[in-house]
Tab-separated table of C-alpha atoms in Angstrom:
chain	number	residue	atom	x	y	z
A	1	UNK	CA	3.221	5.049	-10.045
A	2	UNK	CA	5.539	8.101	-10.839
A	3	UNK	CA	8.563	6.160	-9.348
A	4	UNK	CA	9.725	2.888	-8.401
A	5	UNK	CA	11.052	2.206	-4.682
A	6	UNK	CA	13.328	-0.379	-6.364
A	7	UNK	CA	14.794	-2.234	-3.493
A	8	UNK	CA	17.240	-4.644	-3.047
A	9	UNK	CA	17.545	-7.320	-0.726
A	10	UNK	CA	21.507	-6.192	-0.712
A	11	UNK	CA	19.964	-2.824	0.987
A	12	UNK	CA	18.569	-4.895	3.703
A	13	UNK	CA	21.472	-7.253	4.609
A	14	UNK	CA	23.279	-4.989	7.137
A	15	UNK	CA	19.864	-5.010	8.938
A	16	UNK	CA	19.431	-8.736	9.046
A	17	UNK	CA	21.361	-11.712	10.841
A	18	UNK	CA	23.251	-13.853	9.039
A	19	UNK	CA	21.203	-17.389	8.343
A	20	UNK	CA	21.043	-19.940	5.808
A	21	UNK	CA	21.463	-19.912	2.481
A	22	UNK	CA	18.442	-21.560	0.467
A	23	UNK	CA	19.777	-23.351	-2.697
A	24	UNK	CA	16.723	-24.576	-3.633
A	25	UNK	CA	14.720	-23.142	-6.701
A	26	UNK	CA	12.818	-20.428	-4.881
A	27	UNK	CA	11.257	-18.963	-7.833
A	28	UNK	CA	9.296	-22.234	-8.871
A	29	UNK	CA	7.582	-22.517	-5.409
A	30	UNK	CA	4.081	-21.843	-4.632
A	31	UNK	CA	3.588	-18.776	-2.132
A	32	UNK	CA	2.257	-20.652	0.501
A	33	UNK	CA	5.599	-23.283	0.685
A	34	UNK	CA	7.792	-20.603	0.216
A	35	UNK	CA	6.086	-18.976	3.538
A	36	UNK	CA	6.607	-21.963	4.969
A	37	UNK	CA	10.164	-22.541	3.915
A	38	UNK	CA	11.036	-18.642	5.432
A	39	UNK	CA	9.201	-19.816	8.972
A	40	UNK	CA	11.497	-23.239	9.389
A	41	UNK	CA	14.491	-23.581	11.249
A	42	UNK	CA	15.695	-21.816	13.919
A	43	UNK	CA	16.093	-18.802	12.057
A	44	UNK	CA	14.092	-17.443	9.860
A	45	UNK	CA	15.121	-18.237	5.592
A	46	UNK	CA	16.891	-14.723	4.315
A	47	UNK	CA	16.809	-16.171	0.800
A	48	UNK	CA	13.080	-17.193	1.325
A	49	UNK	CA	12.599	-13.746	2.828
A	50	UNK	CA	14.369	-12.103	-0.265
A	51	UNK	CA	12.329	-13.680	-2.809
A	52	UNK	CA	9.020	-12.953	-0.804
A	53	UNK	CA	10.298	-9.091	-1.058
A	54	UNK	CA	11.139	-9.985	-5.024
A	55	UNK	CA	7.047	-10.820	-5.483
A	56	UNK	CA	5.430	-8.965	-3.598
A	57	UNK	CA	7.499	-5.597	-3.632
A	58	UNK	CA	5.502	-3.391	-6.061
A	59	UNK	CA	2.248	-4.136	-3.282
A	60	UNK	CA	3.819	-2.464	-0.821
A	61	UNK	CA	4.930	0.225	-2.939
A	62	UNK	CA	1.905	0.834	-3.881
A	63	UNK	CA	0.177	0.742	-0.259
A	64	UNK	CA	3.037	3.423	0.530
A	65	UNK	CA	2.996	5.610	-1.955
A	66	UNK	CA	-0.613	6.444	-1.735
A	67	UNK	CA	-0.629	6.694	1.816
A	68	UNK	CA	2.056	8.900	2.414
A	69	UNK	CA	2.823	10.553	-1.871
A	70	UNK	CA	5.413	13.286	-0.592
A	71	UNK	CA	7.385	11.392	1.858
A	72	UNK	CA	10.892	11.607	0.616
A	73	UNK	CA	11.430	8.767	2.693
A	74	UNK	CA	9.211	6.206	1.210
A	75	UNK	CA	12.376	3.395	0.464
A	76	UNK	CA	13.145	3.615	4.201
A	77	UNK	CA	9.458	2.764	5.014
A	78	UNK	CA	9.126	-0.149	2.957
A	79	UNK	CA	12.976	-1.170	3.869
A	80	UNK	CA	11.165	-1.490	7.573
A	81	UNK	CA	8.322	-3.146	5.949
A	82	UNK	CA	10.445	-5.939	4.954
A	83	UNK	CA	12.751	-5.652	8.553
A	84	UNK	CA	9.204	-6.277	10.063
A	85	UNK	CA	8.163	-8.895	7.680
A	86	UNK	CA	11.527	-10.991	8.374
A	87	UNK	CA	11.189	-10.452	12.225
A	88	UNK	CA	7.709	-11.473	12.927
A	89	UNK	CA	6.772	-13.768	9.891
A	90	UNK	CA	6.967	-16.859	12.103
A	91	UNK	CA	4.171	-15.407	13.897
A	92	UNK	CA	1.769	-15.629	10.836
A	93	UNK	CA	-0.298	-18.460	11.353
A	94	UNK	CA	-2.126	-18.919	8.082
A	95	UNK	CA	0.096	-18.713	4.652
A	96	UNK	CA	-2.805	-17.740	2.954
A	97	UNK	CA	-3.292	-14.742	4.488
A	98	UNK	CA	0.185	-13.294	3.580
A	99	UNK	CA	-0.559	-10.569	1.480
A	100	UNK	CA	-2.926	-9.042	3.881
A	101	UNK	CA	-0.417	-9.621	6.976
A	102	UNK	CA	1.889	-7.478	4.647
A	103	UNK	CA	-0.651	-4.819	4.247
A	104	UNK	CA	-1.185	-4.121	7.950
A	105	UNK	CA	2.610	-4.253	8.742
A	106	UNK	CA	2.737	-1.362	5.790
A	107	UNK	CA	-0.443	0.616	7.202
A	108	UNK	CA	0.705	-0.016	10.852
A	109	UNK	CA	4.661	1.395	10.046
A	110	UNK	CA	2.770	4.286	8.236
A	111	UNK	CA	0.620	5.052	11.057
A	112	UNK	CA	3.835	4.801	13.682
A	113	UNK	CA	4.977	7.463	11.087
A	114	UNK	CA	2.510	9.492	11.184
A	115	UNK	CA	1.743	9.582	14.718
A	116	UNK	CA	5.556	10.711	14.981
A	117	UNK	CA	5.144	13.401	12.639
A	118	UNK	CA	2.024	14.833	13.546
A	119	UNK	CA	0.477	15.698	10.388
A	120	UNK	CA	-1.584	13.996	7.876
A	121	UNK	CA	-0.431	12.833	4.548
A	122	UNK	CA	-3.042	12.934	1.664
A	123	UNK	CA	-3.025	9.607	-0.734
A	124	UNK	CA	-2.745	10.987	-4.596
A	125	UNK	CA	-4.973	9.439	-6.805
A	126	UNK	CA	-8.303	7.260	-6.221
A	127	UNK	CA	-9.785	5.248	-8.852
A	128	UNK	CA	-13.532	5.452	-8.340
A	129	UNK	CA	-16.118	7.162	-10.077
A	130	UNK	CA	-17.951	10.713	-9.058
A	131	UNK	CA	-21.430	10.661	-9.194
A	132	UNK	CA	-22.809	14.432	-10.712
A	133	UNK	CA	-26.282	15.406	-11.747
A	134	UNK	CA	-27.711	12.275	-13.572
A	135	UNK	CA	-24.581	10.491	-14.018
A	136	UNK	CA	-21.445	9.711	-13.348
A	137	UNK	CA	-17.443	10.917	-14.261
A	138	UNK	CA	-14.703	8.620	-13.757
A	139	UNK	CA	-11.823	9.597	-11.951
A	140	UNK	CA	-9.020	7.839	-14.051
A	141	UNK	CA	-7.709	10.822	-16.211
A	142	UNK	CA	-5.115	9.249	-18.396
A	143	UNK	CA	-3.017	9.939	-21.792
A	144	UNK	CA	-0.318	8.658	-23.339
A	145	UNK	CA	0.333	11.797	-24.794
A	146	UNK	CA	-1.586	14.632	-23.943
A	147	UNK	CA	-1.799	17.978	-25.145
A	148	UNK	CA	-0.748	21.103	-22.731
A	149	UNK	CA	-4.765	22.165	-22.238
A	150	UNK	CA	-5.531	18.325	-21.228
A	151	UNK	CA	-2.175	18.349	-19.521
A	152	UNK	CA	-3.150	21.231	-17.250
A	153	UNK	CA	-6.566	20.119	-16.624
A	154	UNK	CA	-5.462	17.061	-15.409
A	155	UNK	CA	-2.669	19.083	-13.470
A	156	UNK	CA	-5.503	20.789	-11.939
A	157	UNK	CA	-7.467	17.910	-11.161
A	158	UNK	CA	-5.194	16.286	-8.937
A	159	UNK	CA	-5.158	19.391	-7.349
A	160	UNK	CA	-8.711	19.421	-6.327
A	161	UNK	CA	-8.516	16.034	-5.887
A	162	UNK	CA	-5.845	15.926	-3.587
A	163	UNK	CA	-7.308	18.782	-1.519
A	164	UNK	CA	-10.610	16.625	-1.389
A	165	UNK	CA	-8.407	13.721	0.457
A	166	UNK	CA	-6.492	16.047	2.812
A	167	UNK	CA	-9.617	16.488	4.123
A	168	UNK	CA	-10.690	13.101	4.721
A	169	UNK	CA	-9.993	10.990	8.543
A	170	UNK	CA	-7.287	8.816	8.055
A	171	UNK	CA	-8.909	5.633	8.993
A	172	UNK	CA	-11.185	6.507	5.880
A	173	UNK	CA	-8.146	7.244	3.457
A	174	UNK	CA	-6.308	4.196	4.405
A	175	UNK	CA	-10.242	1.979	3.783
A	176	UNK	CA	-10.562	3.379	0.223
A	177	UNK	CA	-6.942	3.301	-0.716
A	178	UNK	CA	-6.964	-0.515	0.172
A	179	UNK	CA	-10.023	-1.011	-1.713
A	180	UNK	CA	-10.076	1.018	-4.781
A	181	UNK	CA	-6.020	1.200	-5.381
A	182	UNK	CA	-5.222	-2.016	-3.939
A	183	UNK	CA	-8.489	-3.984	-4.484
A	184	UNK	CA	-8.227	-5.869	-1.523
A	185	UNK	CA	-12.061	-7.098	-0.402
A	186	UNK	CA	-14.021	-6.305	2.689
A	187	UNK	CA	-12.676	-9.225	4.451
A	188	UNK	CA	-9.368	-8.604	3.800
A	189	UNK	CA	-9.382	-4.458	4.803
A	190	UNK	CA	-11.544	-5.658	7.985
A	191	UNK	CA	-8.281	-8.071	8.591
A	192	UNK	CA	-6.104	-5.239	7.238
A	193	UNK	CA	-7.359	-2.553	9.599
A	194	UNK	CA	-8.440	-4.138	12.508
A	195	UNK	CA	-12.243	-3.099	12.347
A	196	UNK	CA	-15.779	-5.223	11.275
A	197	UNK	CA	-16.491	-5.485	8.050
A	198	UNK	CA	-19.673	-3.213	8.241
A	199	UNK	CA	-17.413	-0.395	9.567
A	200	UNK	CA	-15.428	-1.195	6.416
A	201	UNK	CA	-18.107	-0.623	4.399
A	202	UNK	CA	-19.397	2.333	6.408
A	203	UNK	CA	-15.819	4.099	5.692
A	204	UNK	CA	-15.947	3.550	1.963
A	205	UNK	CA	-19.244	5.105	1.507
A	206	UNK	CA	-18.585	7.926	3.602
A	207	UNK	CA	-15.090	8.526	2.098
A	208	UNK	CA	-17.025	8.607	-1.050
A	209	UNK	CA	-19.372	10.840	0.002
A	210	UNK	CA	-17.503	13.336	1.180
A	211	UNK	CA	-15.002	13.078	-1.664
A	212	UNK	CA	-18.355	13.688	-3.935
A	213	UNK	CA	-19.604	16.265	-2.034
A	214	UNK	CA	-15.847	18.203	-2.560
A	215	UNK	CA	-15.506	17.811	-6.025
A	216	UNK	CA	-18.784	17.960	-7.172
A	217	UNK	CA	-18.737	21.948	-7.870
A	218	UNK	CA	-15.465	21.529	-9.654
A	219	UNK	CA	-16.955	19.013	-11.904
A	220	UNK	CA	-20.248	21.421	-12.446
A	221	UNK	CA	-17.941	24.606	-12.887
C-alpha cells in the first residue's frame, strides 16, 4: 500500500463516550479475551476497543483501499469503521469470528458510500494470475528499483488493469478483493458478504474470467 491511514485512537475520542480505563496489560492478551474484555460492563472497554484498532488496523486499510483507491476520504471511512466496531461489538456473538465481523462492517460502510455517491470505485491491484495461450502471467509486477522502460510498463499496466476492474459488478470486485488481497476463505467471504459459498465461488471465477478476457489482448500485443 502507497500510504498508510495511520490512525489514532486520539482521532476517535471526541466520537466516543467516556468509559473505563483498562489498566490491565492489553497487549499480552489473546484476541478472543480481549473481545471479551471490550463486550463487559455496562459500557463497552475504550482501551480494549483501542488496542483492537492497534492490531487489526492495517486489515481494514487494506479492505478500504482496494475497494474504494481514489477516495480522498479513506481515514474518515475506516474512523467509522472503528465508530461501528465500538457501537455494535457487544452484538458479536462468537470472538472467533472477529476479523470477519470487521470485514463486513468495512464492505457494508463502503457500500453505504457508494450507494450515496452513485458511482463505482475500481479496486487497484489484484494478485492472481492471467491465464494466456498455453500458460500463465502473474499479475504481481514488482521492483525495488526499476528502470524508466519497466517503470512505464508497469505504469501502463495498472492502467489496463484498472480499466479491466471498472468494469467488473461490484459484488464481484468486493469477492476477489477479499480473497486474493485479503485471503480470507470461502467461508469467511460467504460470512463477509452475506451470500452461499457456491455464489462465492461463482463470483471469483467469473471475476476472473472477465478480468482474463480484458487483458488478454494487452498481454498478446
Amino acid at each position: 500500500m502507497s500510504q498508510s491511514l495511520s490512525l489514532s485512537w486520539s482521532q476517535l475520542e471526541e466520537n466516543l463516550p467516556r468509559t473505563r480505563v483498562q489498566v490491565a496489560k492489553l497487549d499480552k492478551l489473546p484476541n478472543n479475551e480481549l473481545i471479551l474484555l471490550a463486550q463487559s460492563g455496562l459500557r463497552t472497554d475504550r482501551a480494549a476497543v483501542a488496542e483492537l484498532m492497534r492490531r487489526h488496523q492495517s486489515h481494514v486499510d487494506r479492505i478500504l483501499y482496494h475497494l474504494a483507491p481514489d477516495w480522498q476520504d479513506r481515514a474518515d471511512l475506516a474512523q467509522e469503521v472503528w465508530i461501528r466496531v465500538y457501537k455494535n461489538i457487544k452484538s458479536l456473538n462468537e470472538p472467533e469470528k472477529f476479523r470477519g465481523w470487521l470485514s463486513r462492517i468495512a464492505t457494508n460502510l463502503f457500500y453505504d458510500e457508494l450507494r450515496k455517491r452513485k458511482r463505482v470505485a475500481p479496486p487497484l491491484s489484484l494478485d492472481a494470475p492471467i491465464n494466456v495461450g498455453d500458460g500463465s502471467i502473474e499479475w504481481d509486477i514488482a521492483s525495488d528499483t526499476p528502470n524508466p522502460s519497466e517503470h512505464l510498463s508497469t505504469v501502463e499496466f495498472y492502467d489496463q488493469l484498472k480499466a479491466a476492474i471498472a468494469n467488473l459488478p461490484a459484488a464481484f470486485r468486493t469477492t476477489i478483493v477479499l480473497r486474493e488481497i485479503e485471503g480470507l476463505s470461502y467461508e469467511e467471504i460467504a460470512d463477509v458478504t452475506g451470500v452461499s459459498i457456491g455464489t462465492v465461488k461463482s463470483r471469483i471465477a467469473r471475476a476472473r474470467a472477465g478480468l482474463q478476457s480484458q487483458l488478454t489482448g494487452y498481454f498478446e500485443s
